[in-house]
Short mmCIF file of C-alpha atoms in Angstrom, two decimals:
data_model
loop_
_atom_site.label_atom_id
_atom_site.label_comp_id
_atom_site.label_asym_id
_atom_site.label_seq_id
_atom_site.Cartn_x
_atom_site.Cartn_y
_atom_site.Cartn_z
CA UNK K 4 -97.62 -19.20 -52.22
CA UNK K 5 -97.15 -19.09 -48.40
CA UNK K 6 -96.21 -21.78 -46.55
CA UNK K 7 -97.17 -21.73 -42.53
CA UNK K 8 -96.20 -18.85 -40.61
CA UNK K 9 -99.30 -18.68 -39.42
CA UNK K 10 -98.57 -16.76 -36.19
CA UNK K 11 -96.05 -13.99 -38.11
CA UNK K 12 -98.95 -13.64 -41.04
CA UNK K 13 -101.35 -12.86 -37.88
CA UNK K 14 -98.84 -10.71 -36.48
CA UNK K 15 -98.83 -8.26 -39.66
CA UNK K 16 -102.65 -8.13 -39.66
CA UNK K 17 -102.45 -7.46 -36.03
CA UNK K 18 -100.32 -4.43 -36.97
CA UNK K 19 -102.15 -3.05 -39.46
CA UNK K 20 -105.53 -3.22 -37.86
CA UNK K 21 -104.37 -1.48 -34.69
CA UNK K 22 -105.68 2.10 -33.60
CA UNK K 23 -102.09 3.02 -32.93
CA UNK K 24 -98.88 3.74 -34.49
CA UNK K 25 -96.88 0.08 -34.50
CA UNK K 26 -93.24 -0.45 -34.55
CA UNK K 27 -92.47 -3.79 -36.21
CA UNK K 28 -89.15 -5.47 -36.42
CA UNK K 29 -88.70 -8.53 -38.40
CA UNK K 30 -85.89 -10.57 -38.64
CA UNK K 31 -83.94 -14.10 -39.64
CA UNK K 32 -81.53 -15.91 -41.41
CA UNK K 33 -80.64 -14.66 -44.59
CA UNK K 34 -82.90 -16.62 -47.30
CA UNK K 35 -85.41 -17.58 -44.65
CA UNK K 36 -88.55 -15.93 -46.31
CA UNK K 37 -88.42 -12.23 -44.63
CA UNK K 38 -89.32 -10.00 -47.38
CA UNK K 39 -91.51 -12.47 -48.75
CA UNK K 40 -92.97 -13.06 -45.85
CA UNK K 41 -93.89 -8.97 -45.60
CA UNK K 42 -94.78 -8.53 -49.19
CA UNK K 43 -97.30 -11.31 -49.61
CA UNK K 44 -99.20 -10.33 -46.19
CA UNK K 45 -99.40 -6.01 -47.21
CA UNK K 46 -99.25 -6.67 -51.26
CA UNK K 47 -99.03 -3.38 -52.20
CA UNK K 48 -100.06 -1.69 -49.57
CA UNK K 49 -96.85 0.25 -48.46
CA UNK K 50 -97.00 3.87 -48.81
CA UNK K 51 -92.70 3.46 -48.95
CA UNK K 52 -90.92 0.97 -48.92
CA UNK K 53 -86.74 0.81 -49.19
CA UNK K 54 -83.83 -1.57 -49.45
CA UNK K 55 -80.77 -0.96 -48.13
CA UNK K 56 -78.11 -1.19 -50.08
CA UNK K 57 -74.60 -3.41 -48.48
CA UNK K 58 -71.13 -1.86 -49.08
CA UNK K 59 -71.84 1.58 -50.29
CA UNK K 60 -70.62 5.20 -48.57
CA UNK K 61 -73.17 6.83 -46.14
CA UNK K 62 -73.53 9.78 -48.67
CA UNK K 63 -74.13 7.07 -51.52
CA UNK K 64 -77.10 5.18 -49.35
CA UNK K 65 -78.34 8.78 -48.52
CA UNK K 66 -78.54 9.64 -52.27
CA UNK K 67 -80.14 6.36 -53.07
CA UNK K 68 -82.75 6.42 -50.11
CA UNK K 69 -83.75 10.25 -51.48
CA UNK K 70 -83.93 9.06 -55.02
CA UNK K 71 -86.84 6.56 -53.83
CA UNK K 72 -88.16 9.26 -51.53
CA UNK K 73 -88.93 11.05 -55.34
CA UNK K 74 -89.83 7.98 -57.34
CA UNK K 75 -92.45 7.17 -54.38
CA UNK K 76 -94.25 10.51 -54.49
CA UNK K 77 -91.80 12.86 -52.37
CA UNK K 78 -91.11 16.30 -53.21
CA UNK K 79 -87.64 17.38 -52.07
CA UNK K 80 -86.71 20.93 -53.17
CA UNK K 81 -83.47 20.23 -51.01
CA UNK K 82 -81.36 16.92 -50.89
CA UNK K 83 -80.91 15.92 -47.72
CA UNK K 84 -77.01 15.34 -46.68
CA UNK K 85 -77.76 13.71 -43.48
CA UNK K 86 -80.31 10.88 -41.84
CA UNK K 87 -81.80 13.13 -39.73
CA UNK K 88 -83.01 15.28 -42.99
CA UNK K 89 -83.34 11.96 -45.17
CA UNK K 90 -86.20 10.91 -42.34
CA UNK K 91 -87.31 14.45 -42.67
CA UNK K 92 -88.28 13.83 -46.19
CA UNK K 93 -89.91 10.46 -45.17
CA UNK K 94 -92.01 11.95 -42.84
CA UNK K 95 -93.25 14.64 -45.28
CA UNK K 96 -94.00 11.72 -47.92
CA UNK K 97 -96.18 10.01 -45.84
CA UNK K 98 -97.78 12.82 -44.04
CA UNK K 99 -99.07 13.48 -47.44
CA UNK K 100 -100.04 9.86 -48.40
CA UNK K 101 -104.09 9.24 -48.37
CA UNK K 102 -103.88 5.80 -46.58
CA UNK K 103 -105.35 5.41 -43.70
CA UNK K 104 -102.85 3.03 -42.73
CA UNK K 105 -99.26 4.34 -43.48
CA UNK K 106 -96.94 1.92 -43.68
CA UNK K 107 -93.15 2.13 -44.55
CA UNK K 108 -90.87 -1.35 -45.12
CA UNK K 109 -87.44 -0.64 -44.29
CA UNK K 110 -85.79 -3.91 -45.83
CA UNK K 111 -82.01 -4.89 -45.14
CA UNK K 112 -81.86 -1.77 -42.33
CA UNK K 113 -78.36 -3.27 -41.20
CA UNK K 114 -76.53 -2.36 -44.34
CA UNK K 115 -77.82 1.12 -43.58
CA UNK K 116 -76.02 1.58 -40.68
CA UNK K 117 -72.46 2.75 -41.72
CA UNK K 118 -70.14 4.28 -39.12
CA UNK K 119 -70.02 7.37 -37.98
CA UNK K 120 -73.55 7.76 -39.93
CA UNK K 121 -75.70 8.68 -36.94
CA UNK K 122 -78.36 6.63 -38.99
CA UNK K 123 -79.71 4.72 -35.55
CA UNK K 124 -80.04 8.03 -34.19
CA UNK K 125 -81.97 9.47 -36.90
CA UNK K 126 -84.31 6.52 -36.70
CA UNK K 127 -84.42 7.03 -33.15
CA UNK K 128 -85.91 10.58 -33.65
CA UNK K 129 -88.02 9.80 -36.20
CA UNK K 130 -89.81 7.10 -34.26
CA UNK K 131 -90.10 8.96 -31.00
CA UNK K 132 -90.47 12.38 -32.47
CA UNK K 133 -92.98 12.03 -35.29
CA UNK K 134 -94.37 8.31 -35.76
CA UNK K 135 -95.02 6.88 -32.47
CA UNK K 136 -97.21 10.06 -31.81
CA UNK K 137 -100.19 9.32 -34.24
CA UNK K 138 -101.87 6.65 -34.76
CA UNK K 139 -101.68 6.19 -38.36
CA UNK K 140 -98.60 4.70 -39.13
CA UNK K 141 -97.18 1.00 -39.15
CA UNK K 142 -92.91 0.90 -39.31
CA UNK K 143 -91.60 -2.45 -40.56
CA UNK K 144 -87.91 -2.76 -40.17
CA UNK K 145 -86.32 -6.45 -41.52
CA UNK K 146 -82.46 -7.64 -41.70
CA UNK K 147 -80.69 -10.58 -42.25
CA UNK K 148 -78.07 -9.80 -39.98
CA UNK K 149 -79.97 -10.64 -36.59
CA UNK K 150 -76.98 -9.38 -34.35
CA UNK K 151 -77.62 -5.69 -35.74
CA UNK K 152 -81.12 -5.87 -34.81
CA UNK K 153 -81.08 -7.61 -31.27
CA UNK K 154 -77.74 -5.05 -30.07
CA UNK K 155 -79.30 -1.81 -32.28
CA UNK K 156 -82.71 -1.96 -31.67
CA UNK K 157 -83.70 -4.82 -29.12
CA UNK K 158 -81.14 -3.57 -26.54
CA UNK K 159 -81.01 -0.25 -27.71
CA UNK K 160 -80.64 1.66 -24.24
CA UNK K 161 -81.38 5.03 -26.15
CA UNK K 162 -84.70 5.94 -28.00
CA UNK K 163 -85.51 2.65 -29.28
CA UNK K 164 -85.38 1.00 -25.64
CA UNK K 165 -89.00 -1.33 -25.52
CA UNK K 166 -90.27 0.54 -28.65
CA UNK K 167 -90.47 -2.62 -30.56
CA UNK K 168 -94.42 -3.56 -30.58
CA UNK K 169 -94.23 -6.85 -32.45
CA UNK K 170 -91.08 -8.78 -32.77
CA UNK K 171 -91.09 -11.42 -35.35
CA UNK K 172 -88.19 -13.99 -35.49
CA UNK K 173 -88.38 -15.98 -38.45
CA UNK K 174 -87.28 -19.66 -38.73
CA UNK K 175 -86.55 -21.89 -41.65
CA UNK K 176 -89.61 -24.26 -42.18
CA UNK K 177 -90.18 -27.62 -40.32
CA UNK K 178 -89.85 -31.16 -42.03
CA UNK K 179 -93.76 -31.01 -42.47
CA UNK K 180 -93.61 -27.52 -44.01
CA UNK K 181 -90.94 -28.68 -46.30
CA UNK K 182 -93.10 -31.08 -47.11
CA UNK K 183 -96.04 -28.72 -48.34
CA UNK K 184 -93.45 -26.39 -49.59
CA UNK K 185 -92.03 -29.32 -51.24
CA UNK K 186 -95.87 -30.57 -52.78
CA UNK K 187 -96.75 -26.40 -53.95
CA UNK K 188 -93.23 -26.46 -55.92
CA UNK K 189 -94.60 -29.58 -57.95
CA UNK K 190 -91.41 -31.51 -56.65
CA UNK K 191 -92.36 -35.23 -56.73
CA UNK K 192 -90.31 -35.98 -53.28
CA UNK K 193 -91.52 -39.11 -50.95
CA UNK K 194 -90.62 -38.53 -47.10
CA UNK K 195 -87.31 -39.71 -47.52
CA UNK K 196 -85.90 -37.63 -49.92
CA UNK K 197 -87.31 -34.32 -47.93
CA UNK K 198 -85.57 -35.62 -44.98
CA UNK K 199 -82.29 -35.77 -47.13
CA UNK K 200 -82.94 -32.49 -48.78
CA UNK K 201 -83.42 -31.17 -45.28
CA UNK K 202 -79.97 -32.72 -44.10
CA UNK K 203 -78.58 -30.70 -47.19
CA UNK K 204 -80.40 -27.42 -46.98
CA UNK K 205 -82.36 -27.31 -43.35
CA UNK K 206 -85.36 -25.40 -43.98
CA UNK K 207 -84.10 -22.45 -45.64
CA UNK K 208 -87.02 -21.56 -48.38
CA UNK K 209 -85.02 -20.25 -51.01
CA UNK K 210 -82.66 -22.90 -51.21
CA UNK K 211 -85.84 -25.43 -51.69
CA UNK K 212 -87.32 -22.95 -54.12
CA UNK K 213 -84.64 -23.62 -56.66
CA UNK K 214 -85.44 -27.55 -56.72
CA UNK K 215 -86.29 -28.43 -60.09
CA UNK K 216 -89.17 -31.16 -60.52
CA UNK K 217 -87.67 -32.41 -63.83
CA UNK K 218 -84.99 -33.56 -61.96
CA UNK K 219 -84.25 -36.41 -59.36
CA UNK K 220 -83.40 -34.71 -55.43
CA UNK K 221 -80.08 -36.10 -56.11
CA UNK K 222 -79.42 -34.41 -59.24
CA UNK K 223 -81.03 -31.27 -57.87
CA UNK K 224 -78.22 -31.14 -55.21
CA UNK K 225 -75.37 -31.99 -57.70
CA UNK K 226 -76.28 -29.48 -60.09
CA UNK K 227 -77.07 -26.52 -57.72
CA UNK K 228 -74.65 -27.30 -54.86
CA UNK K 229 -71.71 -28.90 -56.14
CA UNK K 230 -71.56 -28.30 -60.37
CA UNK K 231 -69.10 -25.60 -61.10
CA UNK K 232 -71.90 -23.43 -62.21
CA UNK K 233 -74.17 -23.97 -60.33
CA UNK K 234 -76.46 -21.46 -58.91
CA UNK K 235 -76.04 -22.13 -55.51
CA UNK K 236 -72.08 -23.26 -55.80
CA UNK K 237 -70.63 -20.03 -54.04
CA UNK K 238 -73.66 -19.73 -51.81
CA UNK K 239 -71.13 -20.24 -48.89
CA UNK K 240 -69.00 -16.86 -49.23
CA UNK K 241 -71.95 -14.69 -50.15
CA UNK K 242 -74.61 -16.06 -46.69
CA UNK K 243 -71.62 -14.71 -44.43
CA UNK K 244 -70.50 -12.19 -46.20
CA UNK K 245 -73.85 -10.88 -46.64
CA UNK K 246 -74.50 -10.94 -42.62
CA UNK K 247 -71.05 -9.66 -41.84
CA UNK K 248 -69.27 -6.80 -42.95
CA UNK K 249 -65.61 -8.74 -42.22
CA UNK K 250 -66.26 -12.41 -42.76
CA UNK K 251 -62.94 -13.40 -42.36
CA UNK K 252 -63.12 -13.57 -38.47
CA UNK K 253 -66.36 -15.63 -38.58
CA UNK K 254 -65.26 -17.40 -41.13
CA UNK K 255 -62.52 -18.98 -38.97
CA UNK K 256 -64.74 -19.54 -36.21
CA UNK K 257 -66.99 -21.73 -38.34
CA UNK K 258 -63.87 -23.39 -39.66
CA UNK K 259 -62.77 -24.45 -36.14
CA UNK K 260 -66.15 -25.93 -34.84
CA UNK K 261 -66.62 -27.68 -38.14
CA UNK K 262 -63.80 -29.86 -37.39
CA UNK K 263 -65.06 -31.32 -34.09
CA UNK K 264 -68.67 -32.80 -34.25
CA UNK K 265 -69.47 -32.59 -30.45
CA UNK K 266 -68.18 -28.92 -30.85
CA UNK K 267 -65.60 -26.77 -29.17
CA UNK K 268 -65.01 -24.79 -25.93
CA UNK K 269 -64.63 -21.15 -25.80
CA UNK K 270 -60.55 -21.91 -25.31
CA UNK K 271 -60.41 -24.80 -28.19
CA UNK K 272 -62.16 -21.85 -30.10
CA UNK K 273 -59.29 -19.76 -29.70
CA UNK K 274 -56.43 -22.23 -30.06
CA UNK K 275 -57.77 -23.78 -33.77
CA UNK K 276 -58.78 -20.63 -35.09
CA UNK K 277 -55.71 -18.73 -33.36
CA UNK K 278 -57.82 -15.57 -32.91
CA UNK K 279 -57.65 -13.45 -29.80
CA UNK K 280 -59.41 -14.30 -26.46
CA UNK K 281 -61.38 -10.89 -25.93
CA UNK K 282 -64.59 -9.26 -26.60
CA UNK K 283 -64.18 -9.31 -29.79
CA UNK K 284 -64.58 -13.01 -29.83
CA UNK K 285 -67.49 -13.18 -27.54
CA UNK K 286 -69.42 -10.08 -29.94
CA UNK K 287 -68.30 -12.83 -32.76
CA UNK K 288 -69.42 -15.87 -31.05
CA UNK K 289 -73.08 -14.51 -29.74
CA UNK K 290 -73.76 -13.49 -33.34
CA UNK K 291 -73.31 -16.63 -34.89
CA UNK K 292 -75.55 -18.20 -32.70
CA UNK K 293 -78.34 -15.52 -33.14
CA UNK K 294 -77.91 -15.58 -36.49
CA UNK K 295 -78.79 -19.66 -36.63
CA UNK K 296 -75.48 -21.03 -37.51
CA UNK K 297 -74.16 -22.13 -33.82
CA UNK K 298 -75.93 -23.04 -30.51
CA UNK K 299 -74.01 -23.34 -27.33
CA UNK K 300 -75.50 -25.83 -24.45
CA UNK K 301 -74.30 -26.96 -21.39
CA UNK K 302 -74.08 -30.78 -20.26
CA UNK K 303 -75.21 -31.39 -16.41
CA UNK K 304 -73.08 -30.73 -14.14
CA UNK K 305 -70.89 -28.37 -16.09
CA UNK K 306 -70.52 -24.92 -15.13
CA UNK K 307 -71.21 -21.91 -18.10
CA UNK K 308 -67.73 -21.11 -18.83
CA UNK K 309 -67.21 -25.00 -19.59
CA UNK K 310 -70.02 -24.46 -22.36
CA UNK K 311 -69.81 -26.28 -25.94
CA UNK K 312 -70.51 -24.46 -29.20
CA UNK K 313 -71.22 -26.75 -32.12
CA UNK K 314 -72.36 -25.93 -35.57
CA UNK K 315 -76.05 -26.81 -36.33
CA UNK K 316 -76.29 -24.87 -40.05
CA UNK K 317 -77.10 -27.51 -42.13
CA UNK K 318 -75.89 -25.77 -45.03
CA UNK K 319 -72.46 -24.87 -43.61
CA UNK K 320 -72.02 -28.72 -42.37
CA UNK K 321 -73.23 -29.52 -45.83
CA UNK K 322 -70.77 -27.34 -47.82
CA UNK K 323 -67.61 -28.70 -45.52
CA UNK K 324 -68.40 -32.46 -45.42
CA UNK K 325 -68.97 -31.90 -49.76
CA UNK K 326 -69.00 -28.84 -51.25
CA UNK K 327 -65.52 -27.09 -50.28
CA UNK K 328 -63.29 -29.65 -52.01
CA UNK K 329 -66.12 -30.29 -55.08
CA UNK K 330 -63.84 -29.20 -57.85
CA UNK K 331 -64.49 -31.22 -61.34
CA UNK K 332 -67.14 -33.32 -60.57
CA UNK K 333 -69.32 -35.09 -63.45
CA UNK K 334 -73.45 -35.30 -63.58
CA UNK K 335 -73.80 -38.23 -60.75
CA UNK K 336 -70.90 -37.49 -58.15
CA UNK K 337 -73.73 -37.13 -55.70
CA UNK K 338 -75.01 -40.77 -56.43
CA UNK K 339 -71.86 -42.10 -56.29
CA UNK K 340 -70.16 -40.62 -53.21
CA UNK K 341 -73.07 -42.19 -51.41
CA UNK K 342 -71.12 -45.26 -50.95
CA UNK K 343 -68.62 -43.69 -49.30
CA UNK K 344 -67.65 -43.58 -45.54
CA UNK K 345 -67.64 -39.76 -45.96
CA UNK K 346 -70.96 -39.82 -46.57
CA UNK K 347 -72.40 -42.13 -44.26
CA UNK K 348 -70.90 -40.07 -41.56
CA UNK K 349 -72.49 -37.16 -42.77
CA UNK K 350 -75.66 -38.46 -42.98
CA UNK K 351 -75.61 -39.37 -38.88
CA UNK K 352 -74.21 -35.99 -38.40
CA UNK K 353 -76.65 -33.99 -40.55
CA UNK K 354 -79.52 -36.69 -39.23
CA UNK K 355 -78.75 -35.79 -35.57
CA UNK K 356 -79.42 -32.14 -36.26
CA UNK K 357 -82.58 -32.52 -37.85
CA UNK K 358 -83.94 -33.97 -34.50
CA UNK K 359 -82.47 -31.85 -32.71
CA UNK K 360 -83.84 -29.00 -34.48
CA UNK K 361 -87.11 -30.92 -34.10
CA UNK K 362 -87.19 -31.49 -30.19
CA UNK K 363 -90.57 -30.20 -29.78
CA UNK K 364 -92.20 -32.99 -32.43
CA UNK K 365 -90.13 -35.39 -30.77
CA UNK K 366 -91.40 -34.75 -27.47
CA UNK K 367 -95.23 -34.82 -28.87
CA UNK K 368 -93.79 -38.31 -30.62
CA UNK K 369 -92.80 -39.85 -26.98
CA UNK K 370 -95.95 -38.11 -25.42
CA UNK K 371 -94.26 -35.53 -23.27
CA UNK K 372 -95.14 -32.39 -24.54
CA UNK K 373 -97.24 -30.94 -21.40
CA UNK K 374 -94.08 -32.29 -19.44
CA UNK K 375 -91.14 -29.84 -18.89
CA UNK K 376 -87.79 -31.19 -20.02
CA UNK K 377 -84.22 -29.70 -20.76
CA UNK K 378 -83.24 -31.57 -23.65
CA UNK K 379 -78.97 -30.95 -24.21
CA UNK K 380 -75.75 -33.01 -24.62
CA UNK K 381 -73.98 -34.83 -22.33
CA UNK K 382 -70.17 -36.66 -22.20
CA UNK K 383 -67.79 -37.51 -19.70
CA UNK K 384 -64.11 -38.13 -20.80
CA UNK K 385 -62.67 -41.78 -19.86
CA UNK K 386 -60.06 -42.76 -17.15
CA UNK K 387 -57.93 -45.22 -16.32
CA UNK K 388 -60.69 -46.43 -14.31
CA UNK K 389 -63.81 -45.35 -15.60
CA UNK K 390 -65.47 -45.55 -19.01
CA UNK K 391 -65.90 -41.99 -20.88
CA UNK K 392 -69.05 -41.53 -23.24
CA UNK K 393 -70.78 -38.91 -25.81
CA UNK K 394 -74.63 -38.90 -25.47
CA UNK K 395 -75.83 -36.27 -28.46
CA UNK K 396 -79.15 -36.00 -26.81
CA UNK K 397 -80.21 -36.56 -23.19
CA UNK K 398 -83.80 -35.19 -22.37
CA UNK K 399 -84.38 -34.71 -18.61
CA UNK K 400 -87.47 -34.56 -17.62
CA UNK K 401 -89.64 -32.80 -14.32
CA UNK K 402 -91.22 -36.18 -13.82
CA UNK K 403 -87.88 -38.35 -12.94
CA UNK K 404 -87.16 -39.76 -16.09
CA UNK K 405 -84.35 -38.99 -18.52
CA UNK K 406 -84.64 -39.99 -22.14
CA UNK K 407 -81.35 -41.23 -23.94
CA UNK K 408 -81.65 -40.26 -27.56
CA UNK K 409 -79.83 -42.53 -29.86
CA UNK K 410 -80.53 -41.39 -33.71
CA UNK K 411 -79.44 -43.62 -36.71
CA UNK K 412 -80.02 -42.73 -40.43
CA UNK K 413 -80.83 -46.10 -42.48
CA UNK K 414 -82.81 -46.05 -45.44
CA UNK K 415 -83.18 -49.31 -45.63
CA UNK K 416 -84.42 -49.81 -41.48
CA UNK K 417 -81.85 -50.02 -38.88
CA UNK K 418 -81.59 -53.36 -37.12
CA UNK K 419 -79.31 -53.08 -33.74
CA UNK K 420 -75.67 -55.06 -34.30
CA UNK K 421 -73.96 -56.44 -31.13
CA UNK K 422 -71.40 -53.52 -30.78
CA UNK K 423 -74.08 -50.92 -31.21
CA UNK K 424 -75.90 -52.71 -28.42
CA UNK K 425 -72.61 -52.69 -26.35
CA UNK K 426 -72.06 -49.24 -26.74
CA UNK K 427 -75.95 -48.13 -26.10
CA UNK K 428 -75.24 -50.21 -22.59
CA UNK K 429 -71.80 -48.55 -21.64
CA UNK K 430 -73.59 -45.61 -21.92
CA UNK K 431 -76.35 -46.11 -19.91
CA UNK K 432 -74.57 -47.63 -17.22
CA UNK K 433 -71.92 -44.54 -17.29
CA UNK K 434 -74.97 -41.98 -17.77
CA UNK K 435 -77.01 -44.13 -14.59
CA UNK K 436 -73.54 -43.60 -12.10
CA UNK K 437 -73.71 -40.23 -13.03
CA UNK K 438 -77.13 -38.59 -12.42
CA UNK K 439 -79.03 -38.70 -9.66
CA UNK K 440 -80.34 -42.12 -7.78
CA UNK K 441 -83.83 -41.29 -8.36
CA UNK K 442 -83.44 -40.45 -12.18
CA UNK K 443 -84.82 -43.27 -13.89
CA UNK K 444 -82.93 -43.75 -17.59
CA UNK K 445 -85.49 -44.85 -20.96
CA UNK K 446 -83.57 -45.64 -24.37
CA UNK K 447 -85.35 -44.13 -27.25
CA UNK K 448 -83.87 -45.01 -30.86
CA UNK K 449 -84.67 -42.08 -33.58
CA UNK K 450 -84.53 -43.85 -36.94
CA UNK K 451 -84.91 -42.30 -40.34
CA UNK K 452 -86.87 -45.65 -41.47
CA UNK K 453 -87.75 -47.73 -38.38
CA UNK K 454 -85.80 -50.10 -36.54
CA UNK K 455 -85.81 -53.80 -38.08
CA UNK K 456 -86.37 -57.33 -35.40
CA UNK K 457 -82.95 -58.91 -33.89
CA UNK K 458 -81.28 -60.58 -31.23
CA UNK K 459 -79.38 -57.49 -30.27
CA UNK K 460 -82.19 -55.29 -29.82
CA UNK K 461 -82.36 -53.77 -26.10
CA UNK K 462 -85.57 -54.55 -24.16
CA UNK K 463 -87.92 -51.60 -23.06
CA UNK K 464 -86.72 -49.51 -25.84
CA UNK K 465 -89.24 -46.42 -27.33
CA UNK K 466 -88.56 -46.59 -31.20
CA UNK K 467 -89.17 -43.44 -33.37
CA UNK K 468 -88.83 -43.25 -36.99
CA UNK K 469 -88.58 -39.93 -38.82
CA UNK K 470 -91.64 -40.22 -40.38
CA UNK K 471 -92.74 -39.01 -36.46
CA UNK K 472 -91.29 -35.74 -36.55
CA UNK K 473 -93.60 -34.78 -39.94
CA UNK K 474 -95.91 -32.84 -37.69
CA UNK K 475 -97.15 -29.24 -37.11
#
């Protein structure tokens, strides 16, 4: 059962209907649906197909890799001791294959890669040497850990430089593909509960896939997330540890930014997590964000080096707010923490990242999608003379006018109370002394269920509910 990717399934086809040799690397977020995603468009279709194998010696992945060489149709009368002799064997093997279309899968390719293997020039060779000369064969290369393949093979500055012919960069599901994934699963969720479920697990597919529809969403999460045994209780050590050969270092990185909602600069980086201010760091920092778990943005006016990382994982927010500290829990601790201001602040945390995660259906929602718009954060600390404010979303758009996103998660409807309505205010008037005279500034209130009729309510203000952001 494949939900959307619409675009990557074409992608495949595209591949293996071409009239010449095709280099394809796919990649993602570990759980995201990669494998699946290449299995269910070629069936059984590969002529060989491997998995890499994380934490083993060079000579062991060697020995395994041969050993499938054999089991796939390969005759070796001499084990290869080296990459360059392994993809020897590989290119024998499917020399030999009747397909017309030869295509080899080279799952989890990053765990491959041990040092001192020479295993990215072997692949090198083979590519340039053998495959990309006829016009037969179709190379599939997939890994979770998304820095490995953007430094080894996107800005590869030997023999892989621009050999990539289709890049496909796979991205958990959408609210509305939840939603379908949701409805094929049998899981009998209303709107509402997929928007929680996405506050919990973002759009990761596997996590969804291990919803039970016997249960309640609710009971789902406390048996799977937060039981002592349940199936998805460690998932936390084993996502980074499974991206990352040391985790530690990341690992305190994440720790740091999950203290601080708005997120952290490079500097408060380095003085929670006390790691050192080098290249190591940066390396460390740019692959949590291509790997999905961070974004950095800049507010107006700031300069780069003044840039904010936050954490956007909804899983990782998920497993500090609840998870971490979960230790002898009974059947309903997930109802009944929900009357607790622990969760409640969650819940505008994790709510705020779903739209923001969601900025293009938001911008169809408030009928601005031909317009261009650079949608980021924006604060301005306080003086003794001079309010300071945090705006989560500002979107400032080519035709003058700069939306100021205010999102509230109510189940029940969210009607405006006189201090929200004071604070809204400050922060236009703050936001209006600080842009540019001809900028004109338009509240918009995201909801999760609508906003409810009062006598605090600000006039002129766009109202979106969530139910808005269910679109393709």
């Amino acid at each position: 059962m494949l939900i959307g990717r619409k675009s990557e399934q074409q992608q495949l086809k595209d591949a293996l209907q071409s009239d010449k040799s095709e280099f394809v690397v796919v990649y993602g977020r570990r759980r995201v649906g990669k494998t699946y995603l290449v299995r269910e468009v070629l069936g059984d279709s590969f002529t060989f197909v491997y998995t890499g194998i994380k934490k083993i010696t060079n000579s062991q992945q060697i020995k395994i890799f041969t050993r499938n060489l054999e089991k796939q149709g390969a005759t070796i009368t001499k084990k290869p001791t080296n990459w360059f002799e392994a993809f020897d064997c590989l290119a024998d093997l499917v020399d030999r294959s009747s397909n017309a279309r030869k295509t080899i899968f080279i799952d989890e390719i990053p765990w491959m890669d041990r040092v001192k293997s020479n295993f990215v020039p072997a692949l090198e060779y083979f590519w340039n040497s053998w495959a990309s000369a006829r016009k037969d064969i179709v190379l599939i290369i997939c890994g979770s850990a998304s820095s490995w393949i953007i430094k080894k093979v996107f800005k590869n500055k030997g023999g892989l430089h621009r050999r990539v012919s289709q890049s496909i960069h796979l991205h958990p599901f959408s609210l509305l593909e939840c939603e379908q994934y949701a409805d094929a699963l049998g899981l009998p969720f209303n709107r509402n509960q997929i928007l929680e479920g996405y506050m919990v697990m973002g759009g990761v597919p596997m996590y969804w896939s291990q919803l039970s529809p016997q249960k309640s969403l609710a009971q789902n999460i406390n048996d799977l997330f937060l039981a002592q045994d349940g199936a998805l209780r460690y998932e936390f050590n084993d996502l980074y540890a499974s991206i990352f050969d040391s985790p530690e270092n990341y690992i305190k990185i994440i720790d740091a930014l999950a203290s601080k909602k708005k997120g952290l600069t490079r500097s408060e980086i380095v003085e929670v997590s006390k790691l050192e201010n080098n290249g190591t760091l940066s390396e460390m920092i740019e692959n949590l964000i291509e790997c999905g778990f961070i974004r950095k943005y800049c507010h107006t006016g700031k300069k780069l080096r003044d840039a904010l990382y936050q954490l956007v994982d909804f899983y990782t927010i998920f497993y500090y707010q609840f998870v971490k500290n979960a230790y002898g829990i009974d059947d309903n601790y997930w109802v009944k923490i929900q009357v607790s201001p622990t969760y409640a602040t969650w819940c505008g945390l994790a709510f705020e990242r779903v739209v923001l995660m969601h900025s293009r259906q938001l911008k169809n929602a408030l009928g601005i999608s031909g317009i261009i718009a650079n949608i980021y954060s924006w604060h301005i600390r306080g003086t003794e003379t001079s309010e300071g404010v945090q705006i989560d979303m500002l979107i400032d758009r080519s035709d003058k006018v700069i939306n100021l996103c205010e999102m509230k998660y109510y189940p029940l409807g969210y009607k405006m109370s006189k201090k929200d309505a004071e604070t809204i205010m400050a922060k236009i008037r703050v936001l209006s002394d600080n842009m540019p005279k001809n900028r004109a500034i338009q509240l918009v209130m995201i909801t999760s269920n609508g906003m409810l009729p009062g006598p605090n309510s600000i006039p002129g203000t766009i109202a979106i509910e969530a139910d808005q952001l269910f679109i393709p």
